[in-house]
Tab-separated table of C-alpha atoms and ligand atoms in Angstrom:
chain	number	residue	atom	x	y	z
I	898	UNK	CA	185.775	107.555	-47.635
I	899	UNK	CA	185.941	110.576	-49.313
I	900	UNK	CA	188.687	112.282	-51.128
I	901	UNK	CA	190.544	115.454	-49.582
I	902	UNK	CA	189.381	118.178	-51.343
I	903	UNK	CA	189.475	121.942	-51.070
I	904	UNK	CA	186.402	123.848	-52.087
I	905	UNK	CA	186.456	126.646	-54.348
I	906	UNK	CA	186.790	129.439	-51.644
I	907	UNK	CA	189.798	127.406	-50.352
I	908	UNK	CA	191.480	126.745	-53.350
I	909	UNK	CA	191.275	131.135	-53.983
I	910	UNK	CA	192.316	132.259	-50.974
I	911	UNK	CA	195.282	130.144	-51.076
I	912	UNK	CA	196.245	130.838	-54.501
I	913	UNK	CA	195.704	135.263	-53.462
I	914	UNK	CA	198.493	134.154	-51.230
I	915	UNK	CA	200.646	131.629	-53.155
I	916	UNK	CA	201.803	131.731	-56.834
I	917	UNK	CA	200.514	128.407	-58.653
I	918	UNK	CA	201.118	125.852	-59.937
I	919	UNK	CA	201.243	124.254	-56.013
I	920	UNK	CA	200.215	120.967	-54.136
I	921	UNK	CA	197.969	121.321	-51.092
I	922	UNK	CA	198.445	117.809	-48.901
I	923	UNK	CA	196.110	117.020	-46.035
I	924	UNK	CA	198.113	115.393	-43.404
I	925	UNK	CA	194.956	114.382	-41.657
I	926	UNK	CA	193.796	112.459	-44.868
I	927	UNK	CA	197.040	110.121	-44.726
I	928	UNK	CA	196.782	109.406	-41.323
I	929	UNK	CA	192.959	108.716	-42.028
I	930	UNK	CA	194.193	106.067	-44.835
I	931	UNK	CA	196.725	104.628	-42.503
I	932	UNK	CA	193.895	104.232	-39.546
I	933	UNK	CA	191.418	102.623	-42.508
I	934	UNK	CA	194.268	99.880	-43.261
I	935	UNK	CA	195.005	99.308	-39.579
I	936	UNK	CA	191.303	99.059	-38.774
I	937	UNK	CA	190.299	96.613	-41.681
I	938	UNK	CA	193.388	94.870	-42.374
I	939	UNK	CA	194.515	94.719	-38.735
I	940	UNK	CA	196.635	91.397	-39.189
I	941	UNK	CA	199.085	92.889	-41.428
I	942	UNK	CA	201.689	95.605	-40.132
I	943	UNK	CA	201.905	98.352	-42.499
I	944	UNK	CA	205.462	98.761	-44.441
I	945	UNK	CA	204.494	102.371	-46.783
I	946	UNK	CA	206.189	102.311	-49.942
I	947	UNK	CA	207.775	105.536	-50.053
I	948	UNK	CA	208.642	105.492	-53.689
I	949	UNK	CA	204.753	106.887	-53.938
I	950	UNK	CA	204.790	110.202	-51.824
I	951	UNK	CA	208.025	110.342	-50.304
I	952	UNK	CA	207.171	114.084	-48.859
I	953	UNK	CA	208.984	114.547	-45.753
I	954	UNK	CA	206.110	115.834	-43.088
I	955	UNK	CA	204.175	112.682	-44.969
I	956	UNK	CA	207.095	110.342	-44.058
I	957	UNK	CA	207.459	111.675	-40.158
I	958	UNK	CA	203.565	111.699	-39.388
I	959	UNK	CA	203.383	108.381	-40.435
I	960	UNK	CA	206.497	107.129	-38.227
I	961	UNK	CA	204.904	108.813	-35.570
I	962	UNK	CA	201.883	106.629	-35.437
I	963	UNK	CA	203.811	103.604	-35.767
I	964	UNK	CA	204.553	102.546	-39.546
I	965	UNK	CA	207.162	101.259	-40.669
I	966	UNK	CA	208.403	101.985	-44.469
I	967	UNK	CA	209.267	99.748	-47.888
I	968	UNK	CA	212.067	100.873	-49.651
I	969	UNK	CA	214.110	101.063	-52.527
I	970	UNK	CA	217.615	102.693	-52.758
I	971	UNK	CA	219.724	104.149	-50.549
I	972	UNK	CA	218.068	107.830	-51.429
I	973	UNK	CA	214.885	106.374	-49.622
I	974	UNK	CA	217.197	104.816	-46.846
I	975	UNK	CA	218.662	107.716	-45.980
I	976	UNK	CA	215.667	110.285	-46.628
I	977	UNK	CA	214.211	108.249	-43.590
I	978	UNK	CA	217.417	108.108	-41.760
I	979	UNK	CA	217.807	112.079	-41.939
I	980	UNK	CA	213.658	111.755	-39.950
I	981	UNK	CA	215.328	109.737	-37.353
I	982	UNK	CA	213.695	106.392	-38.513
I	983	UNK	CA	215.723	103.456	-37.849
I	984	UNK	CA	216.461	100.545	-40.116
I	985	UNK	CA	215.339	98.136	-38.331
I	986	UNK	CA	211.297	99.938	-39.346
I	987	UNK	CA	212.424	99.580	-43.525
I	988	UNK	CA	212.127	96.619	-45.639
I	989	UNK	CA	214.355	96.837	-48.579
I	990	UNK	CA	211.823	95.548	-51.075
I	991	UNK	CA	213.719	96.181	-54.415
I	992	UNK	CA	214.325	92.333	-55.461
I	993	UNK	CA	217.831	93.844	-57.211
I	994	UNK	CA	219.584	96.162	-54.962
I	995	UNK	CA	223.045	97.813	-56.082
I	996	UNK	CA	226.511	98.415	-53.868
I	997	UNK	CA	224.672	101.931	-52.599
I	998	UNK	CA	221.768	100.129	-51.207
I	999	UNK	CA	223.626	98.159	-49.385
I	1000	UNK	CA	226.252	100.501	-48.432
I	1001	UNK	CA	223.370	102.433	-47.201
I	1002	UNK	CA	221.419	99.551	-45.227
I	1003	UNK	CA	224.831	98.585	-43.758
I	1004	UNK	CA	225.186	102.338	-42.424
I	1005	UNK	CA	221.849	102.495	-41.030
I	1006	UNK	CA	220.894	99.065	-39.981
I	1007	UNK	CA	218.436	98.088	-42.552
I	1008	UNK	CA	218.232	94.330	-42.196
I	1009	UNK	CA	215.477	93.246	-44.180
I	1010	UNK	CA	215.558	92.366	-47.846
I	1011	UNK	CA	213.423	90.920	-50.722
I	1012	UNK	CA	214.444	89.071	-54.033
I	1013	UNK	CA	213.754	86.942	-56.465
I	1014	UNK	CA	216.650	85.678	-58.041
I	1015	UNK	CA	219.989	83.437	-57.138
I	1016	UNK	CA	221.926	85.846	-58.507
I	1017	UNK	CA	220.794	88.185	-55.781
I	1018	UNK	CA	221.330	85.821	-52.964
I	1019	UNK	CA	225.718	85.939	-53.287
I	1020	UNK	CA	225.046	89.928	-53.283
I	1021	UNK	CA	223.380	89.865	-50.410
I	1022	UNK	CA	225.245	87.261	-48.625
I	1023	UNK	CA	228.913	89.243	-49.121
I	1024	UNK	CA	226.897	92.851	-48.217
I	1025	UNK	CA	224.610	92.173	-45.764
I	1026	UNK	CA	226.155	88.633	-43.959
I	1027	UNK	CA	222.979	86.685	-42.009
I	1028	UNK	CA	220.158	89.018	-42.647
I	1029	UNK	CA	216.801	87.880	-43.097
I	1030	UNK	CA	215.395	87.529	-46.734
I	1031	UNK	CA	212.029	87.180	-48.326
I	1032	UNK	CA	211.503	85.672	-51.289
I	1033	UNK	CA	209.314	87.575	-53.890
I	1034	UNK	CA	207.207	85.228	-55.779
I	1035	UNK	CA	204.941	85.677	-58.951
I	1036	UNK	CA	201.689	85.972	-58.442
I	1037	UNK	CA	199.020	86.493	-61.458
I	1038	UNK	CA	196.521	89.143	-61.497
I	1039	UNK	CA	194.804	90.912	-65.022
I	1040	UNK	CA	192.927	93.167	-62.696
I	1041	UNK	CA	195.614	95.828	-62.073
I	1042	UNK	CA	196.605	98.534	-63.784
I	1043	UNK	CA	199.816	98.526	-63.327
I	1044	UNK	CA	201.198	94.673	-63.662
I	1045	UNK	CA	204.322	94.268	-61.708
I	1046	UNK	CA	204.712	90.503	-62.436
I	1047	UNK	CA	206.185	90.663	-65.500
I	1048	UNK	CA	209.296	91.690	-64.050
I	1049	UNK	CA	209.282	90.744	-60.537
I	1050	UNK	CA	208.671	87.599	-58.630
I	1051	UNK	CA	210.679	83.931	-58.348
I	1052	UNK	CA	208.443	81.291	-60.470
I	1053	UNK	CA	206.467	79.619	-57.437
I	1054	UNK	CA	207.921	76.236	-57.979
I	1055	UNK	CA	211.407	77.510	-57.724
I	1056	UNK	CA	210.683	79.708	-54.415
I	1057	UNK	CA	211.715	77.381	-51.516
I	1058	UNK	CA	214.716	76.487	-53.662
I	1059	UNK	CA	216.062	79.937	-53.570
I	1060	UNK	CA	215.293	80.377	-49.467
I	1061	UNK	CA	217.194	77.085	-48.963
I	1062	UNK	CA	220.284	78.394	-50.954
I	1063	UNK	CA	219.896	81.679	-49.278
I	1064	UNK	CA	219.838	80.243	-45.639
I	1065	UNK	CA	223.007	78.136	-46.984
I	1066	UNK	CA	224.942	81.216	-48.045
I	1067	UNK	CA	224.459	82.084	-44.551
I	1068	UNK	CA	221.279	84.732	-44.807
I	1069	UNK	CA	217.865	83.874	-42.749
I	1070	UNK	CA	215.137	82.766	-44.444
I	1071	UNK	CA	212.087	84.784	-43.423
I	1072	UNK	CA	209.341	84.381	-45.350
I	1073	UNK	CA	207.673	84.883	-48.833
I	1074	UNK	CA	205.967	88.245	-50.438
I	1075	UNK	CA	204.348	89.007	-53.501
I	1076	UNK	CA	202.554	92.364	-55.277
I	1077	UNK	CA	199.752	91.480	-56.647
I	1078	UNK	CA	200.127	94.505	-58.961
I	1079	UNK	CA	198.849	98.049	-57.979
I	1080	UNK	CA	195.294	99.793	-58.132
I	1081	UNK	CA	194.420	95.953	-58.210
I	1082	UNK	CA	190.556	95.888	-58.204
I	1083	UNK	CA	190.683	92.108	-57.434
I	1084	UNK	CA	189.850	90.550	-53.930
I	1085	UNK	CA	190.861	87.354	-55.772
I	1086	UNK	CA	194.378	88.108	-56.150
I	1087	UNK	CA	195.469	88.441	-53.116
I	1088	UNK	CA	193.412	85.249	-51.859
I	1089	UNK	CA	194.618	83.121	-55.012
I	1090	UNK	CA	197.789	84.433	-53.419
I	1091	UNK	CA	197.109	83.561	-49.658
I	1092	UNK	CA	196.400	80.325	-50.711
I	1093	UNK	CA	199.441	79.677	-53.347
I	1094	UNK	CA	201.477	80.769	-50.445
I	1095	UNK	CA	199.917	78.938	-47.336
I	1096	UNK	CA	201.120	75.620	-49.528
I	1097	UNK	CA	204.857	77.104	-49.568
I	1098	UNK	CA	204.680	77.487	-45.800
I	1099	UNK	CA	203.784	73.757	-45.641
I	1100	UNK	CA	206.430	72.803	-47.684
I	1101	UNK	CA	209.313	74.527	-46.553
I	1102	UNK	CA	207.896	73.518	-43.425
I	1103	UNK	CA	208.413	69.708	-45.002
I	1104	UNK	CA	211.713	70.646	-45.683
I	1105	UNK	CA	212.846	71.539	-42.196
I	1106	UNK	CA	212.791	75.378	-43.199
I	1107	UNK	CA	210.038	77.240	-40.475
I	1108	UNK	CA	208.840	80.384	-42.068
I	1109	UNK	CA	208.108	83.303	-40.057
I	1110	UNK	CA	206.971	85.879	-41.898
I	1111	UNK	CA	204.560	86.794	-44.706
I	1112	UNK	CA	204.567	89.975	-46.995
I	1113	UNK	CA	201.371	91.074	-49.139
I	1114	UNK	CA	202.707	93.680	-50.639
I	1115	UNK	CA	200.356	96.878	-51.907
I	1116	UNK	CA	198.310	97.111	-55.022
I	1117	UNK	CA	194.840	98.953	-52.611
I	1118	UNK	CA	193.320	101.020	-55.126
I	1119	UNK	CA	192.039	104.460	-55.004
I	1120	UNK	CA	188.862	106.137	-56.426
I	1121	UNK	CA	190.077	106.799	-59.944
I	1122	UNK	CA	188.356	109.634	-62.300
I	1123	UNK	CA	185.476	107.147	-62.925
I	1124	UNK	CA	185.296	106.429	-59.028
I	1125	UNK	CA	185.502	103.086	-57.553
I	1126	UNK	CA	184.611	100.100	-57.956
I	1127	UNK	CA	185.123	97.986	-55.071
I	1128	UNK	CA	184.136	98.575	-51.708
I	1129	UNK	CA	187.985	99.129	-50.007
I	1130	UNK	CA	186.723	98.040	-46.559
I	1131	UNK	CA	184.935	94.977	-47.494
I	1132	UNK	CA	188.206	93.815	-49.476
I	1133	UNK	CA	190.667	94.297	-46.808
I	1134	UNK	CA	188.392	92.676	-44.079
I	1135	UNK	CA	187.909	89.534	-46.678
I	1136	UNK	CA	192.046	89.524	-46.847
I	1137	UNK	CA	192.577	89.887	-43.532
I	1138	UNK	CA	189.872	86.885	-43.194
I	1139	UNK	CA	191.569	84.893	-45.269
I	1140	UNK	CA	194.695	85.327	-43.770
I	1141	UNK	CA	193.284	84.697	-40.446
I	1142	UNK	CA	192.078	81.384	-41.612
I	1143	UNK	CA	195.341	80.159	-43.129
I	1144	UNK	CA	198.197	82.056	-41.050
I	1145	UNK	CA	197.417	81.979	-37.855
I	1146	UNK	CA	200.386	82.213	-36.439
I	1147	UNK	CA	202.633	84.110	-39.157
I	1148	UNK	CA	203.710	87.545	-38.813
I	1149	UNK	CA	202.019	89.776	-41.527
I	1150	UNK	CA	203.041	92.313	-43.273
I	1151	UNK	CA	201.893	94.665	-46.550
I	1152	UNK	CA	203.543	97.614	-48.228
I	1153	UNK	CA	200.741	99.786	-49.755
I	1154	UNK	CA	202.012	102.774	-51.678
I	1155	UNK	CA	199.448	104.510	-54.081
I	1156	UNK	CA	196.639	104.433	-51.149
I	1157	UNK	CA	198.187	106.641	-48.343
I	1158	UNK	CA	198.428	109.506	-50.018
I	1159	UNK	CA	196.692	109.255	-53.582
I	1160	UNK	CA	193.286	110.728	-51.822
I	1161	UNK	CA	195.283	113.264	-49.636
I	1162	UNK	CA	196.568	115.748	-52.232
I	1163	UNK	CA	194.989	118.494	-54.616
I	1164	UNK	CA	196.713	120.542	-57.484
I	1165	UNK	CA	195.517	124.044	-57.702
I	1166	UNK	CA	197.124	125.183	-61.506
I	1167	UNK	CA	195.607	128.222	-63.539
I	1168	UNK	CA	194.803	128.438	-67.128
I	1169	UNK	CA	197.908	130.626	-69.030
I	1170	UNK	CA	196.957	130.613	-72.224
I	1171	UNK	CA	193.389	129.780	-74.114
I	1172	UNK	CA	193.660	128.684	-78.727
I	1173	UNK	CA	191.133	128.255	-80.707
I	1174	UNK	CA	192.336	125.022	-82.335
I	1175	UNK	CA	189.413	124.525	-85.363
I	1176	UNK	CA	186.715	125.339	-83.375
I	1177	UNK	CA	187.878	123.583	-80.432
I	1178	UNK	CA	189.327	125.499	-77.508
I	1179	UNK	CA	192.185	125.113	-76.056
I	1180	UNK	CA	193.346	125.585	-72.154
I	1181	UNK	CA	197.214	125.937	-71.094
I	1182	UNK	CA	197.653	124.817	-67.725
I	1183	UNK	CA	200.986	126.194	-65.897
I	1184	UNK	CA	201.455	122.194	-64.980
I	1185	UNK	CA	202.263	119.937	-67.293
I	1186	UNK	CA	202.980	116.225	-68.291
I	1187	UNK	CA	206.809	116.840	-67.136
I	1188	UNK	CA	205.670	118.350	-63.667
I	1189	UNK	CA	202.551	116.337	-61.128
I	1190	UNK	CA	200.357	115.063	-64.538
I	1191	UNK	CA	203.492	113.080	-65.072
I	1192	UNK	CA	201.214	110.190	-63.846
I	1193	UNK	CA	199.316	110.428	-66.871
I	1194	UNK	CA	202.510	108.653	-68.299
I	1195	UNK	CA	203.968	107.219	-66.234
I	1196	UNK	CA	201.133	105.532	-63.937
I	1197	UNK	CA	198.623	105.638	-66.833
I	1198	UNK	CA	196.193	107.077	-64.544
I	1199	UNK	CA	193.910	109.976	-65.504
I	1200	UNK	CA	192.929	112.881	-62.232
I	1201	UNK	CA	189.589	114.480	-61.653
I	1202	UNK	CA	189.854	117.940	-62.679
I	1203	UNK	CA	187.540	120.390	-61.402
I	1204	UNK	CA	187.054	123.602	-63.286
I	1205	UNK	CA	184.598	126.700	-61.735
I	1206	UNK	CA	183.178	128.520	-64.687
I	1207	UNK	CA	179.613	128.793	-65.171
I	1208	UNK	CA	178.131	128.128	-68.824
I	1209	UNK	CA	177.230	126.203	-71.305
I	1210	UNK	CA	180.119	123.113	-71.630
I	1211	UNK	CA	182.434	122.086	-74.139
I	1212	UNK	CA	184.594	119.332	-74.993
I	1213	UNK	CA	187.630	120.913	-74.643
I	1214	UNK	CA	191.654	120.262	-74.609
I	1215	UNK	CA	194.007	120.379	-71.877
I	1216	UNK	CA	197.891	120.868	-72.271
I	1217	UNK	CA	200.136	121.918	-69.940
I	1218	UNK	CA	203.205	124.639	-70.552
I	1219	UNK	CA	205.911	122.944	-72.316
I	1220	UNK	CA	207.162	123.187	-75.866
I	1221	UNK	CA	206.304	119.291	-76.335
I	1222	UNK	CA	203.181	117.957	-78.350
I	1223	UNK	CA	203.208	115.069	-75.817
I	1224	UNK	CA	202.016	117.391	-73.518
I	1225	UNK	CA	198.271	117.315	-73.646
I	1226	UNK	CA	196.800	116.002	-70.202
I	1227	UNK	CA	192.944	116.261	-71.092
I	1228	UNK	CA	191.079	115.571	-74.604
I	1229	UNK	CA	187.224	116.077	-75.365
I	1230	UNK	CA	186.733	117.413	-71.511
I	1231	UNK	CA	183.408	119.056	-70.619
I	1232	UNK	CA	184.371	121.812	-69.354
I	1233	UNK	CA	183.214	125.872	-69.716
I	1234	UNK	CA	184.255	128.625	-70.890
I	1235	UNK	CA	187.761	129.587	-69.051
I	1236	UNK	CA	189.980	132.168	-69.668
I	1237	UNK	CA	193.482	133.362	-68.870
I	1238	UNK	CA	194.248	133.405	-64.915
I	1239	UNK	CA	191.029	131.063	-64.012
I	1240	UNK	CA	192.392	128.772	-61.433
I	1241	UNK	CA	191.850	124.808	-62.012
I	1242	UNK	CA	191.912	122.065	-59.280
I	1243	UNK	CA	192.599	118.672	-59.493
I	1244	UNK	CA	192.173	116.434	-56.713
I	1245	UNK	CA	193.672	112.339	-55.963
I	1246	UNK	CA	197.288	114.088	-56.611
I	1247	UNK	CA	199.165	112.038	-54.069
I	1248	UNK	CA	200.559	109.446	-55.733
I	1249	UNK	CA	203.152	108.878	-58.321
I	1250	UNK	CA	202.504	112.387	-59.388
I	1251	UNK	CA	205.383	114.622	-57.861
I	1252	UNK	CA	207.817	112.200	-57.382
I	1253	UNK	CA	208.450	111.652	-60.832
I	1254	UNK	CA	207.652	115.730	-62.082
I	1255	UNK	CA	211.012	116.943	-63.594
I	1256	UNK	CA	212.392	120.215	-64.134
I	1257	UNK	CA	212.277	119.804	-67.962
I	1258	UNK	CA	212.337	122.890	-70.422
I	1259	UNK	CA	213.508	124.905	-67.054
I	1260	UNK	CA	209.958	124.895	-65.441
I	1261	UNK	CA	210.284	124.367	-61.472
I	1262	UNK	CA	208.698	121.525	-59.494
I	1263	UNK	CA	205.275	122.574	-57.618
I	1264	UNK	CA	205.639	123.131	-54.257
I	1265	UNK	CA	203.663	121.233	-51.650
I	1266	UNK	CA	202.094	122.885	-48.651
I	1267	UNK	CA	200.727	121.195	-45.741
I	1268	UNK	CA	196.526	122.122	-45.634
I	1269	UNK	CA	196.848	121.858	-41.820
I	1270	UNK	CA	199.242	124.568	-41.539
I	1271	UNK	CA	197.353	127.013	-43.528
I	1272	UNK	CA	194.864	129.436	-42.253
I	1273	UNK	CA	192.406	128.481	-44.787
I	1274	UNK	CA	192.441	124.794	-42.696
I	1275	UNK	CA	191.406	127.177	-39.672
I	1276	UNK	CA	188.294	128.769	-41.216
I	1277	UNK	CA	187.385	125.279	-42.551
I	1278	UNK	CA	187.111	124.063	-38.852
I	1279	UNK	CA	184.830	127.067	-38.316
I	1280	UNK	CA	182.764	127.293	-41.393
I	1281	UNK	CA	180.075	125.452	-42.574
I	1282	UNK	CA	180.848	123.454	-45.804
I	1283	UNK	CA	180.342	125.361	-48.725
I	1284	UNK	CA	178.311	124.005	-51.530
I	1285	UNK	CA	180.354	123.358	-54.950
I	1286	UNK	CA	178.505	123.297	-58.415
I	1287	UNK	CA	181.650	122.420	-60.641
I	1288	UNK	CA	182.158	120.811	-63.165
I	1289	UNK	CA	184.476	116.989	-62.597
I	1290	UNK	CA	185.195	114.124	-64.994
F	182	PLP	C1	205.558	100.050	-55.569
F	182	PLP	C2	205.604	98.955	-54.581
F	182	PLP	C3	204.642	98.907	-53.577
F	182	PLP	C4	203.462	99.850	-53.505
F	182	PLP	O1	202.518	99.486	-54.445
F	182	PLP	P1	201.084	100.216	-54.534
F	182	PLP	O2	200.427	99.516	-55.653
F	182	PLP	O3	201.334	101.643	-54.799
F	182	PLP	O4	200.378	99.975	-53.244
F	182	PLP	C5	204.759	97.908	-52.630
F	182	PLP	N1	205.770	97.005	-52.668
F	182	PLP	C6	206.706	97.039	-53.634
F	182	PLP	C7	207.794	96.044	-53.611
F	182	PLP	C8	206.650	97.999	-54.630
F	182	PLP	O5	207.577	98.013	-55.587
């Protein structure tokens, strides 16, 4: 599958019309991912995890075609809410949820909740009286980038214990989930998972508790700046194989996040000021490690940047606009001679990139355009595809 990606011509005519630094996001790339998880993975239901792209036309596409949505806070609750989605489509996955959450799920019907802790289970049992509950267990993985089982996830032998003391304090006990950690490039995970969990369902089944439902949580990588390494269709067909074989008769479930929108979304920034740092040059971008590259930190991920100069290449730097010396995006890229006002695109800028830009030293947050509203998306349908000889990590 490739990546949404405007070509050069694109990425010009839309910056003659709009000031960067600004987002361009392909609806009809998300709802492309959302048909490839459906299609290969067509056991489990599909729960998006906002927290990854939360934009709004994003969030109502996908409710139109059916998905329902993992959330986190009442912000996400009610960001959904104000689309007209009702509760009853979100999964409040956040194993420790505060009096807002649940203020908010009360308000709007959410009635679906994750933990992983007996602390949690009183919370939930004064907030949100008989509601059914999921217990997140940990699950190991060392092919993920980002590990999310160090601080989520019941320890599996104490799992059933914590459904049986939730279903006591009144609350239904649902089922188990787990995250096998995200931009996981490990089939194995999730079927070390499958099977860790198939012997839970037995158990509890042992001990007169019938679980319904099973969550798999996200972690489906995208092509990084290297590319990628597994083949995303083959994966999801050998989960949804294995869970096939072992649940047939459990309700399914997973919450992917980074893949919907991490191949819908490009960046088009321009260079605003070129140094000659010992021989080395220099490029200021007007986006920065405080606005979209924030990823770079946060999600230790690194974005294919595509630069249109012709000439001879050099390893060169990358920084983006603040007064920080954190904020250098690129080092030792190939890249040719640019100068002030030369436009730069990076592509794979859909998730965890905006979401967690800030306004910091008083620079504003990029706006987002949808590329299916724009008359550039218009001529695309028309034209031939033009031929790009850029330069990409
Ligand atoms: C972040 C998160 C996800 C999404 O993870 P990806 O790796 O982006 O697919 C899913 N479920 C939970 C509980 C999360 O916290």
């Amino acid at each position: 599958m490739k990546s949404f990606r405007l070509t050069e011509k694109e990425m010009n005519a839309m910056a003659e019309r709009i000031q960067t630094p600004f987002l361009v996001t392909s609806l009809d790339k998300v709802a492309e991912n959302y048909r490839f998880l459906r299609t290969y993975l067509p056991r489990a239901g599909v729960y998006y995890a906002i927290k990854a792209n939360p934009t709004p036309e994003v969030l109502q596409m996908l409710a139109e075609m059916g998905s329902h949505f993992d959330v986190a806070s009442a912000g996400e609750i009610e960001a959904l809410a104000e689309l007209g989605v009702d509760g009853s489509r979100m999964i409040y996955a956040n194993p420790v949820k505060d009096a807002k959450g649940f203020q908010a799920s009360v308000d709007n019907g959410v009635n679906r909740f994750t933990f992983d802790d007996e602390s949690e289970i009183s919370k939930m049992a004064d907030a949100v009286p008989g509601a059914d509950v999921l217990v997140r267990i940990q699950v190991r993985n060392n092919k993920a980038l980002v590990d999310l089982n160090t601080k989520f996830g019941a320890p599996m032998d104490e799992a059933l214990d914590l459904l049986e003391q939730a279903e006591k304090a009144g609350l239904h006990a649902k089922g188990i989930c787990f995250h096998v950690g995200s931009q996981s490039l490990s089939t194995a995970a999730y079927e070390e998972a499958l099977l860790l969990v198939r012997n839970l369902f037995d158990e509890a089944e042992a001990r007169g508790m019938h679980l319904t439902d099973l969550d798999i949580g996200g972690g489906f990588p995208i092509p990084d700046a290297d590319g990628l390494a597994v083949d995303l269709a083959a994966m999801m067909e050998s989960i949804n194989h294995q869970i096939d074989r072992l649940f047939p008769d459990t309700k399914v479930w997973m919450e992917p996040g980074r893949f919907m929108c991490g191949t819908a979304v490009n960046l088009v920034t321009s260079v605003i000021g070129t140094k000659n740092r010992g021989g080395n040059p220099w490029y200021i971008l007007d986006e920065g490690i405080y606005g979209c590259f924030s990823g770079i930190m946060y999600d230790h991920w690194t974005y294919p940047l595509h630069c249109f100069g012709k000439g001879p290449l050099k390893a060169s730097t990358f920084g983006g606009p603040s007064c920080d010396g954190i904020d250098v995006l690129y080092r030792d890229f190939m890249a040719p001679k640019l100068s002030v006002g030369d436009r730069v695109l990076v592509t794979e800028m859909g998730s965890y990139t905006s979401v967690s830009a800030s306004r910091f030293n008083g620079f504003e947050l990029a706006p987002n355009f949808i590329f299916e509203e724009q008359p550039e998306y218009s001529v695309r349908l028309s034209d031939e595809v033009e031929e790009t000889d850029d330069v990409a990590i």
